[in-house]
PDB file of C-alpha atoms in Angstrom:
ATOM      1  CA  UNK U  33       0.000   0.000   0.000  1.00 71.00           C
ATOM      2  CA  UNK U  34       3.119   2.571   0.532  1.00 74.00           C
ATOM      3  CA  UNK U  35       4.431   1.871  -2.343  1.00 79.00           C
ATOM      4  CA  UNK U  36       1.299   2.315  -4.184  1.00 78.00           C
ATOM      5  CA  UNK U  37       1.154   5.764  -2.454  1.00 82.00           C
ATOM      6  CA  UNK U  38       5.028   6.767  -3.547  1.00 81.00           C
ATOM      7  CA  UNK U  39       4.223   6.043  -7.089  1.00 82.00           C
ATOM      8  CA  UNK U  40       1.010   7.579  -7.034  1.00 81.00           C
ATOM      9  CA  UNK U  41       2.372  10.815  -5.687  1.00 82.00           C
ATOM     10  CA  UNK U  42       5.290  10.310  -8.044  1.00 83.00           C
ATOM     11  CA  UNK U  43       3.700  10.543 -10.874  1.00 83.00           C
ATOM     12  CA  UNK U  44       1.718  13.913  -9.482  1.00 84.00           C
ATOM     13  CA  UNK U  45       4.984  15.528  -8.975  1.00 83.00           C
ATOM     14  CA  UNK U  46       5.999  14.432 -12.687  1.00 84.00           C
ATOM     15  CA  UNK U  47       2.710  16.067 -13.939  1.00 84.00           C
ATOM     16  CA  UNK U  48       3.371  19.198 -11.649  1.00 83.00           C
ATOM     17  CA  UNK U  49       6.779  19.232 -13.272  1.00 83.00           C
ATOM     18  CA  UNK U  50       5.533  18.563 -17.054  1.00 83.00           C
ATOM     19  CA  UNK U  51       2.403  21.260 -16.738  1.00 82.00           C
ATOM     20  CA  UNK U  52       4.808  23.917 -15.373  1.00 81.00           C
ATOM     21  CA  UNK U  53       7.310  23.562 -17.789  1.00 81.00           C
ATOM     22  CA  UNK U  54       4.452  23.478 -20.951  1.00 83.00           C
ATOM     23  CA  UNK U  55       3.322  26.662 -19.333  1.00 81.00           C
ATOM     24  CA  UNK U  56       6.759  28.328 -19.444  1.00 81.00           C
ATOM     25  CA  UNK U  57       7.314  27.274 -22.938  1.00 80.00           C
ATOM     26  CA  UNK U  58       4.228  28.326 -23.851  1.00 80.00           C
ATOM     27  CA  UNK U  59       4.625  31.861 -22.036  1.00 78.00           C
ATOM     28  CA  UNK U  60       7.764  32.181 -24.068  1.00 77.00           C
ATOM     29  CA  UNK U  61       6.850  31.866 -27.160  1.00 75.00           C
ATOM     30  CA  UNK U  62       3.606  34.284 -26.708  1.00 74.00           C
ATOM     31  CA  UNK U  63       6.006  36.463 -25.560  1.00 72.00           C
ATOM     32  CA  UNK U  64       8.491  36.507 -28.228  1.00 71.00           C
ATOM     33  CA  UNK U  65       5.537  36.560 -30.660  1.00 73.00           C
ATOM     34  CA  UNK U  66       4.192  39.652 -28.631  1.00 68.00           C
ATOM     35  CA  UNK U  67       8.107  40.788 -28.611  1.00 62.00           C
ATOM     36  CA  UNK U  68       7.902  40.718 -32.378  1.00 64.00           C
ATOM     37  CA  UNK U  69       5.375  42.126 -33.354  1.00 72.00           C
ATOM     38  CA  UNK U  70       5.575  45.072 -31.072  1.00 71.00           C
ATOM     39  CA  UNK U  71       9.085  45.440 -32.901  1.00 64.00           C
ATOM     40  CA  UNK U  72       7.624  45.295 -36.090  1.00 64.00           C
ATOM     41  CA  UNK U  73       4.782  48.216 -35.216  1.00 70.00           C
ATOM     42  CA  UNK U  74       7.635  49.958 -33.560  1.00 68.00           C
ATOM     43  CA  UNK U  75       9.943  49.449 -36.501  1.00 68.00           C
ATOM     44  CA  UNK U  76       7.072  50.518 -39.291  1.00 73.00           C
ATOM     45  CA  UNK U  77       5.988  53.475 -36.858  1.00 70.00           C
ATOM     46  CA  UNK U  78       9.397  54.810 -37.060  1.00 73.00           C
ATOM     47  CA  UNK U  79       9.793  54.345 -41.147  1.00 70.00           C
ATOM     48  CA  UNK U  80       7.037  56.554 -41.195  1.00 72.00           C
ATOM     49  CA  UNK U  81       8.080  59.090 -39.083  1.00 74.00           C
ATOM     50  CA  UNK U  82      11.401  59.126 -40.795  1.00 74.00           C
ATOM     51  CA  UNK U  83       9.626  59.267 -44.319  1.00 75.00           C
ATOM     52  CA  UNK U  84       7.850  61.836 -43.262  1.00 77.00           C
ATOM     53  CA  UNK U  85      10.314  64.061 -41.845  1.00 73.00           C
ATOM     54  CA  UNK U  86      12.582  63.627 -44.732  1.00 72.00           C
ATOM     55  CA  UNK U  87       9.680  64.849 -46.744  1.00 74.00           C
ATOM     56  CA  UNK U  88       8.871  67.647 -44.764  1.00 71.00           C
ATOM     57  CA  UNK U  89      11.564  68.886 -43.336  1.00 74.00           C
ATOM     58  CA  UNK U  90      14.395  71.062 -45.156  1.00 75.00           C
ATOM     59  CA  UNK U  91      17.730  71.029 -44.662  1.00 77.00           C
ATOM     60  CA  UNK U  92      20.670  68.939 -41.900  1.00 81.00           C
ATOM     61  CA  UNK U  93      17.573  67.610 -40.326  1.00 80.00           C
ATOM     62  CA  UNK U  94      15.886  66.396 -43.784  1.00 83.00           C
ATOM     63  CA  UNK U  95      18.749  64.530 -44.839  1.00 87.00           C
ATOM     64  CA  UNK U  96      19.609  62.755 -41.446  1.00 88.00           C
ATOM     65  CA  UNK U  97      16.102  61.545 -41.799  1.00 87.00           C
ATOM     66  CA  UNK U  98      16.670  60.328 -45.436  1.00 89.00           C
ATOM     67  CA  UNK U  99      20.036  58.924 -44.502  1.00 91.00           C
ATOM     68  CA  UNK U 100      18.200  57.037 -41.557  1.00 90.00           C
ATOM     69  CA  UNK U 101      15.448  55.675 -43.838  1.00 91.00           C
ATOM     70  CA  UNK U 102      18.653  54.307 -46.397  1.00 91.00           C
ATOM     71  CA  UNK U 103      20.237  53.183 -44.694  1.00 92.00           C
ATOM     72  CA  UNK U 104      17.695  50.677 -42.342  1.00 91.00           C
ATOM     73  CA  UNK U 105      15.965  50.000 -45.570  1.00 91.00           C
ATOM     74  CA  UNK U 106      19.287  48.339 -46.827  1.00 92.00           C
ATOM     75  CA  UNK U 107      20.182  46.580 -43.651  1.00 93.00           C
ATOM     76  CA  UNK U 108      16.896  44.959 -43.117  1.00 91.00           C
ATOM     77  CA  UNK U 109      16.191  43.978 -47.408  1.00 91.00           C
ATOM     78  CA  UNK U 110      19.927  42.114 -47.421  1.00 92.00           C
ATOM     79  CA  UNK U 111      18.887  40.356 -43.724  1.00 91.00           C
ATOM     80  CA  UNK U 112      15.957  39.298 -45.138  1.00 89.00           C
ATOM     81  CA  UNK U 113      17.768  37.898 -48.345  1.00 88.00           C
ATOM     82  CA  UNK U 114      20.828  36.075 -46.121  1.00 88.00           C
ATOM     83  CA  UNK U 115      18.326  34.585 -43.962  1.00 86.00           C
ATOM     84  CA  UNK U 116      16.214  33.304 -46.452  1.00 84.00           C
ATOM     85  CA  UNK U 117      19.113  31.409 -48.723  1.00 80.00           C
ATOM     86  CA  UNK U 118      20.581  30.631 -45.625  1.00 79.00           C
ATOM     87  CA  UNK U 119      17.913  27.776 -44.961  1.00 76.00           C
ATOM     88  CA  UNK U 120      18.537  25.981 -48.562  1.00 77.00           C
ATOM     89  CA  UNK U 121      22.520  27.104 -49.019  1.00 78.00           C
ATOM     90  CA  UNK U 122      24.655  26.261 -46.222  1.00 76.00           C
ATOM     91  CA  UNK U 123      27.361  28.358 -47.892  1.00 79.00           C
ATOM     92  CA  UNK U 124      26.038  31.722 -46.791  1.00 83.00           C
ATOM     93  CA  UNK U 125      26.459  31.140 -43.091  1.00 84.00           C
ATOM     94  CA  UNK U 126      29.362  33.294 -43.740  1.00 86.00           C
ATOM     95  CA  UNK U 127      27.964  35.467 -45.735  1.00 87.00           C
ATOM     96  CA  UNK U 128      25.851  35.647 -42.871  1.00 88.00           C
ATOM     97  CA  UNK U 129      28.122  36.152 -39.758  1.00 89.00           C
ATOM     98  CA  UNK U 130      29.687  38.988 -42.278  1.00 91.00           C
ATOM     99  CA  UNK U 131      26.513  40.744 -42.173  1.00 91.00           C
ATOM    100  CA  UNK U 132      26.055  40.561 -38.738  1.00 92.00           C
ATOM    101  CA  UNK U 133      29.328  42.504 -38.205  1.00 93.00           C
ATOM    102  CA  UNK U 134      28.044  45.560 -40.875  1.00 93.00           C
ATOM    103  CA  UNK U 135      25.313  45.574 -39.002  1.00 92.00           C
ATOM    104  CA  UNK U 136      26.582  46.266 -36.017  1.00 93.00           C
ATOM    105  CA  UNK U 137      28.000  48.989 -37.671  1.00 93.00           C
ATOM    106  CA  UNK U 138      24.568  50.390 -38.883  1.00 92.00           C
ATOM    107  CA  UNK U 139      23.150  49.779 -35.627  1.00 92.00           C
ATOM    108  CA  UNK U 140      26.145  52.470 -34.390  1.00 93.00           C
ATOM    109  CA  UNK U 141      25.257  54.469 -37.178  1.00 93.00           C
ATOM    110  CA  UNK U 142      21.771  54.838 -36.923  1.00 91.00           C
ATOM    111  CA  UNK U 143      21.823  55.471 -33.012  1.00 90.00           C
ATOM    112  CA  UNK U 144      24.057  58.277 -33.778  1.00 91.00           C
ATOM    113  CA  UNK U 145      22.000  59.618 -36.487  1.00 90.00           C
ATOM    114  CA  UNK U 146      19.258  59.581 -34.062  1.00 88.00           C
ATOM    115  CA  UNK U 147      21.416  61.506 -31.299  1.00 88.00           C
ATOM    116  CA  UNK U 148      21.749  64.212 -34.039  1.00 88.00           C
ATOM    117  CA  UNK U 149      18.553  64.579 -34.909  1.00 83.00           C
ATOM    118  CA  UNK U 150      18.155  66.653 -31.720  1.00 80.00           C
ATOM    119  CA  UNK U 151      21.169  68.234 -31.814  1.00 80.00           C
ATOM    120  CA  UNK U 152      20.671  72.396 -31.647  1.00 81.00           C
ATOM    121  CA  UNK U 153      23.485  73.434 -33.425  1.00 80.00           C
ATOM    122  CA  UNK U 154      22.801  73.393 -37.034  1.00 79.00           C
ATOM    123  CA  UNK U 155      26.685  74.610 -38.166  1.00 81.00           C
ATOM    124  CA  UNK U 156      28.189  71.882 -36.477  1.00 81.00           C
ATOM    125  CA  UNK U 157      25.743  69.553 -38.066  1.00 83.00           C
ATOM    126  CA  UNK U 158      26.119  70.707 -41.145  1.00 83.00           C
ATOM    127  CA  UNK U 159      29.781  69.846 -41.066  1.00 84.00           C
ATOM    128  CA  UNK U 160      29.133  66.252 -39.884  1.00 87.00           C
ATOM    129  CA  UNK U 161      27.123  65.557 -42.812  1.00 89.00           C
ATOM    130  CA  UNK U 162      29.600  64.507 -45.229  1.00 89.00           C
ATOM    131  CA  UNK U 163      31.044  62.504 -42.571  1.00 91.00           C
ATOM    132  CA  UNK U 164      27.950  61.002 -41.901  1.00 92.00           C
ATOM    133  CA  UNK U 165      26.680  60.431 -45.887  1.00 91.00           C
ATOM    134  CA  UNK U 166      29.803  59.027 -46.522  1.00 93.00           C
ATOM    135  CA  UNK U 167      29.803  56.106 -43.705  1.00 93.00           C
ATOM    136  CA  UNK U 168      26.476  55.561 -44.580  1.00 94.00           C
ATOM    137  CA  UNK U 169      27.095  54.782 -48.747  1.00 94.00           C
ATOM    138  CA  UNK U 170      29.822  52.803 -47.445  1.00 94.00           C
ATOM    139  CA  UNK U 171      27.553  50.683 -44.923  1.00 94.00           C
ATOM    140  CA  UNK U 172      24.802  50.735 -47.741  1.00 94.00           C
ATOM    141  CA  UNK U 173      27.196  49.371 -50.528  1.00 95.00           C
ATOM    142  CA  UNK U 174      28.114  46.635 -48.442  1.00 94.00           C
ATOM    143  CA  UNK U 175      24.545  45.487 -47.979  1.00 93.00           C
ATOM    144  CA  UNK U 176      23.260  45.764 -51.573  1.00 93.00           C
ATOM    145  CA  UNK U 177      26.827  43.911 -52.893  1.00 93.00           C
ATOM    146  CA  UNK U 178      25.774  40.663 -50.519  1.00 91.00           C
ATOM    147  CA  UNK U 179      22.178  40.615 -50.491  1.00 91.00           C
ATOM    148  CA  UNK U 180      22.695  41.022 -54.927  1.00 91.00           C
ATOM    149  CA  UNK U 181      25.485  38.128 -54.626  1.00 90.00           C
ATOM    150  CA  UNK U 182      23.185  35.516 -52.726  1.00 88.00           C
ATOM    151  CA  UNK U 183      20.503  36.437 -54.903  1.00 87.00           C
ATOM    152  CA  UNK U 184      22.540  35.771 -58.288  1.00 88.00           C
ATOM    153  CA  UNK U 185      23.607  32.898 -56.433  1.00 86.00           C
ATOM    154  CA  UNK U 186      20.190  31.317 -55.699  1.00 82.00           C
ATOM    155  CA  UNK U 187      19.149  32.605 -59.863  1.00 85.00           C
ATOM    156  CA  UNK U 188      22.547  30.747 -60.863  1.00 84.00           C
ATOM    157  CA  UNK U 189      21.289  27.593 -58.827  1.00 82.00           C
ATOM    158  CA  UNK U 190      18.110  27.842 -60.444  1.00 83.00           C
ATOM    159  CA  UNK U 191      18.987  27.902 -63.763  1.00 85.00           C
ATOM    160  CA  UNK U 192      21.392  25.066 -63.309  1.00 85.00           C
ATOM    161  CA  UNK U 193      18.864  23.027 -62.009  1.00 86.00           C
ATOM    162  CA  UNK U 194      16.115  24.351 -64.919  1.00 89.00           C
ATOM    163  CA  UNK U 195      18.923  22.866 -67.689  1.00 88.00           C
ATOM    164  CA  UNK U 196      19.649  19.812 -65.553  1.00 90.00           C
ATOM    165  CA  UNK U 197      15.839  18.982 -65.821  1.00 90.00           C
ATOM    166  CA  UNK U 198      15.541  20.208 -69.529  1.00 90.00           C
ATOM    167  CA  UNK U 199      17.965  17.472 -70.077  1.00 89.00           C
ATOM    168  CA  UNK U 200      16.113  14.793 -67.940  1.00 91.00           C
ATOM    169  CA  UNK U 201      12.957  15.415 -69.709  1.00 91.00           C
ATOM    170  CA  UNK U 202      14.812  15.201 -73.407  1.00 88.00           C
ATOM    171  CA  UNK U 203      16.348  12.172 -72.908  1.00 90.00           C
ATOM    172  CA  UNK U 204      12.808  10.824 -71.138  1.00 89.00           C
ATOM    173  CA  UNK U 205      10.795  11.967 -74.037  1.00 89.00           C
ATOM    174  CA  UNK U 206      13.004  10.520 -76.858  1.00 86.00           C
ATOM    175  CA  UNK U 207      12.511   7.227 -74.956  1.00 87.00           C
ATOM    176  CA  UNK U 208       9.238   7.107 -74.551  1.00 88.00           C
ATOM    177  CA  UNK U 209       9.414   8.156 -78.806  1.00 83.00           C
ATOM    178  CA  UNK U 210      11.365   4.707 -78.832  1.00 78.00           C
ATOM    179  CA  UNK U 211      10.090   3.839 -82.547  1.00 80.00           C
ATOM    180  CA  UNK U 212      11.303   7.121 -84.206  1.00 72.00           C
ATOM    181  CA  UNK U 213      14.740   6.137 -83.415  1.00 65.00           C
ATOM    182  CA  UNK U 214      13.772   2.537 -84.947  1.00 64.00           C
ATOM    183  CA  UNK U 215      12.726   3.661 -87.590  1.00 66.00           C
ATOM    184  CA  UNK U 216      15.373   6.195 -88.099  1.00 61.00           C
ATOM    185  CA  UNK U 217      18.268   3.614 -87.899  1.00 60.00           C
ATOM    186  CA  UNK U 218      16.374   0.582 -89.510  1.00 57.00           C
ATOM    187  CA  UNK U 219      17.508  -0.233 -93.251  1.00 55.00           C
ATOM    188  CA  UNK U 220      15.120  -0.144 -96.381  1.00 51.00           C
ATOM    189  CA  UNK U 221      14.054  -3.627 -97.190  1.00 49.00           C
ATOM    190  CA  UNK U 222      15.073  -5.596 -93.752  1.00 48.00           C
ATOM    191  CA  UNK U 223      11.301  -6.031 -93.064  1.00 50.00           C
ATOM    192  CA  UNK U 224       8.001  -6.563 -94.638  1.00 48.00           C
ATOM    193  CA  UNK U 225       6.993  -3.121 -94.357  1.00 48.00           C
ATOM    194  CA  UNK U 226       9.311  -1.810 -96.500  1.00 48.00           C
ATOM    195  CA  UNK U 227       8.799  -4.229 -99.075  1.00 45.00           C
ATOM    196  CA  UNK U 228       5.300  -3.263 -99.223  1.00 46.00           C
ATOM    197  CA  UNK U 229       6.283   0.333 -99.517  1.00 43.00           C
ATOM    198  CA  UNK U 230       8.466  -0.261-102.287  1.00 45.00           C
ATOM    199  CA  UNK U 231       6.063  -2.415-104.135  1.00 48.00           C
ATOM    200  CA  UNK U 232       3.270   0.042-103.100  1.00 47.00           C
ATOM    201  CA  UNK U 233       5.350   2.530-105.067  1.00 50.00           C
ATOM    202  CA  UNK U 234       6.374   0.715-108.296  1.00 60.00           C
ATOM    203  CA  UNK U 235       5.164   2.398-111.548  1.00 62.00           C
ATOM    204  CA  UNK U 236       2.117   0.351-113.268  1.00 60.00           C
ATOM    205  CA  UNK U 237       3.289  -1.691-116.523  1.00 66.00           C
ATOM    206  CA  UNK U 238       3.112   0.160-119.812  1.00 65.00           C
ATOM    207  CA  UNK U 239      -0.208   0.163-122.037  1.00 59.00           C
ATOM    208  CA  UNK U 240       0.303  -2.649-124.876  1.00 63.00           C
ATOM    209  CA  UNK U 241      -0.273  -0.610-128.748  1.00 66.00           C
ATOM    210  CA  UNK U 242      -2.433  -0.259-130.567  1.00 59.00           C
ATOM    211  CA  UNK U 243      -3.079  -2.729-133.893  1.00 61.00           C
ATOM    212  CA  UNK U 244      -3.229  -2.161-137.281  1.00 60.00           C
ATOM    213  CA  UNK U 245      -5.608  -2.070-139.423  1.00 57.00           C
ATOM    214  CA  UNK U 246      -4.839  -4.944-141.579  1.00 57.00           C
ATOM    215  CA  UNK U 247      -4.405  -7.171-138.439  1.00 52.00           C
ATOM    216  CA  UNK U 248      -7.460  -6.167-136.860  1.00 50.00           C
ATOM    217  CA  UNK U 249      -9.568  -9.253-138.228  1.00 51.00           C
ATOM    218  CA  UNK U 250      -6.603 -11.686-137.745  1.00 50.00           C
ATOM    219  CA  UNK U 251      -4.669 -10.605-134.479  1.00 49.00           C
ATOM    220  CA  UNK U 252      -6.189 -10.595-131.096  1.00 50.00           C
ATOM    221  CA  UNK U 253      -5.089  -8.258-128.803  1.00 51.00           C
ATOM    222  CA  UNK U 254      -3.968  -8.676-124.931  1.00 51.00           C
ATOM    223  CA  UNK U 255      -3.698  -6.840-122.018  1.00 48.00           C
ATOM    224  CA  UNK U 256      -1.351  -6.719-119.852  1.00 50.00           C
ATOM    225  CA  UNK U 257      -2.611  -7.619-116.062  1.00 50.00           C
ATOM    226  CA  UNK U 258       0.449  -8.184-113.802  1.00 48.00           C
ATOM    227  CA  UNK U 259       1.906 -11.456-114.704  1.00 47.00           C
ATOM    228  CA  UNK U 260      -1.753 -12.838-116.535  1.00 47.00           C
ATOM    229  CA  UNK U 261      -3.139 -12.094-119.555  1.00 46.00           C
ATOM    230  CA  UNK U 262      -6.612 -12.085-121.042  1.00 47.00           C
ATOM    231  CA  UNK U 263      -8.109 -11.680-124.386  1.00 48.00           C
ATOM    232  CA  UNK U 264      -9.249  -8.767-125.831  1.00 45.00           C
ATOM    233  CA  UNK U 265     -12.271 -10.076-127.796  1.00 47.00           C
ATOM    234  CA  UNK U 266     -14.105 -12.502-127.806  1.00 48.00           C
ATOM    235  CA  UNK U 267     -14.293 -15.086-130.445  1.00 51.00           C
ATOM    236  CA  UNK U 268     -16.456 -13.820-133.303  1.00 51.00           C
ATOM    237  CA  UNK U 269     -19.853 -15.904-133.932  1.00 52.00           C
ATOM    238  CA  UNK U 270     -21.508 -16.452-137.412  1.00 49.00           C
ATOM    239  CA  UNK U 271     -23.487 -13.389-138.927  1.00 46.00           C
ATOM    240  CA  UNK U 272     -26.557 -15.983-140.058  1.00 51.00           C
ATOM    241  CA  UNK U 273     -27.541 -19.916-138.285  1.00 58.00           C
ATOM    242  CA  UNK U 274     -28.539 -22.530-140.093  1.00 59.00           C
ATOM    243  CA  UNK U 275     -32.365 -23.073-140.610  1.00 58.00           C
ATOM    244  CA  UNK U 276     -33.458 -25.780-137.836  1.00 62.00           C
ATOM    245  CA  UNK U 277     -35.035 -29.309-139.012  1.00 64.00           C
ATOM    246  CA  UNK U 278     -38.876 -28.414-138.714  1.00 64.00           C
ATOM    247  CA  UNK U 279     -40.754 -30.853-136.731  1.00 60.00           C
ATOM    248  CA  UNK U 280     -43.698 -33.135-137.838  1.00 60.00           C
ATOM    249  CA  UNK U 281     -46.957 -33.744-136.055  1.00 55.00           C
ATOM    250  CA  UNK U 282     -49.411 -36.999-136.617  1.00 54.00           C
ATOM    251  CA  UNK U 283     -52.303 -35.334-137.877  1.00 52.00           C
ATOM    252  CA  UNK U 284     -49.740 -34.803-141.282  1.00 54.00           C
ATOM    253  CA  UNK U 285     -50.239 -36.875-144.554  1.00 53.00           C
ATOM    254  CA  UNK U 286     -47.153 -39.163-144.970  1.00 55.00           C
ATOM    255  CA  UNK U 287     -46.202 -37.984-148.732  1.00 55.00           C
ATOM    256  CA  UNK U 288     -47.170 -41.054-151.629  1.00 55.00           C
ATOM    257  CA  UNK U 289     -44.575 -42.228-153.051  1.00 56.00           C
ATOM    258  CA  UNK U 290     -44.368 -41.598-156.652  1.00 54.00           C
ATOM    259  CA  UNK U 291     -45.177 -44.396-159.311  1.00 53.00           C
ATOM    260  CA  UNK U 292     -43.447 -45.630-161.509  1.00 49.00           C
ATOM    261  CA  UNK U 293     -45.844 -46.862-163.884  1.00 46.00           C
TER     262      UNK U 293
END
């Protein structure tokens, strides 16, 4: 009986355990999917207000917005791009750990853009801005070269694969064509068929001439008809018969016969 009890309140401890850690795993990931998207609202929130300001406003304060907006636009279209291949190309993990050094340097730049877009003296700003353009084309280049080399790289796969199937499906169509190539390499005359062809296409036999006419009444003429002949007329029958024997009845006087007294 005790040691029904100790299992019994063994296996309540292991459900205790088991519920509390499903609800900590499932606290965690509703918070990292709250976490995310309030970064996402956060992060499109602040594209618009940068959009906007580089719209509206004129000036140092225009163009740290615009180099803001740039330069976060770059940095998150080439993530996007690396983490994407990543999945199907193992080869970009460096490409990857590359870009998460540059962007730790836009992360340093943008924070500082940020710090300047309070800063009161518009002289000294004004002579930080080709400072600041020129770090930024340089962080910007470096994005758009990897995120366009793992995208020709992924087009380059793709077309290797396209003429890697093309030739798949050629050699699976000319063998499903199998009596093309039969036909193609068989000889003329190995096989009835081509006999029949041939024969099919020999020229008819030539028309006999004509006859004379002196040897109309005496020659016959014949026609050719593959290898028999027939006649041409038939025999002639006589223009006028004979008069038939006329018969007698009984009622008829047998004729005298003539005396010869």
């Amino acid at each position: 009986m005790e040691a029904v009890i100790a299992v019994l309140a063994l296996l309540s401890v292991l459900l205790v355990v088991l519920g509390a850690y499903a609800t900590v795993k499932v606290v965690g990931a509703a918070k990292r999917r709250v976490d995310t998207t309030i970064s996402h609202a956060r992060r499109t929130v602040e594209d618009h207000t940068l959009r906007a300001k580089s719209l509206a406003q004129q000036g140092p304060a225009g163009e740290l917005a615009q180099l803001r907006l740039k330069l976060r636009s770059s940095l998150r279209a080439t993530q996007e791009a690396l983490q994407a291949d990543a999945a199907e190309d193992g080869s970009l993990r460096e490409s990857l750990a590359l870009y998460e050094r540059l962007s730790a340097h836009g992360h340093e730049l943008d924070a500082e853009l940020r710090r300047l877009e309070s800063e009161p003296d518009r002289a000294t700003l004004a002579e930080r801005l080709a400072e600041l353009r020129e770090r930024t084309e340089r962080i910007v280049h470096a994005a758009d070269s990897l995120r366009w080399a793992a995208r020709d790289r992924a087009r380059r796969f793709a077309e290797d694969d396209l003429d890697s199937l093309g030739a798949q499906i050629d050699m699976e169509t000319s063998a499903l064509r199998h009596w093309q190539t039969a036909q193609s390499t068989t000889p003329t005359g190995t096989d009835g068929s081509d006999s029949k062809v041939s024969d099919a296409a020999a020229p008819p036999p030539p028309w006999p001439e004509a006859p004379t006419p002196e040897s109309a009444g005496t020659a016959e003429q014949t026609w050719s008809d593959g290898p028999k002949t027939r006649r041409a007329e038939e025999p002639t029958q006589a223009a006028i018969e004979p008069p038939a024997p006329r018969p007698t009845y009984s009622w008829q006087k047998k004729p005298r016969p003539e005396s010869t007294t």
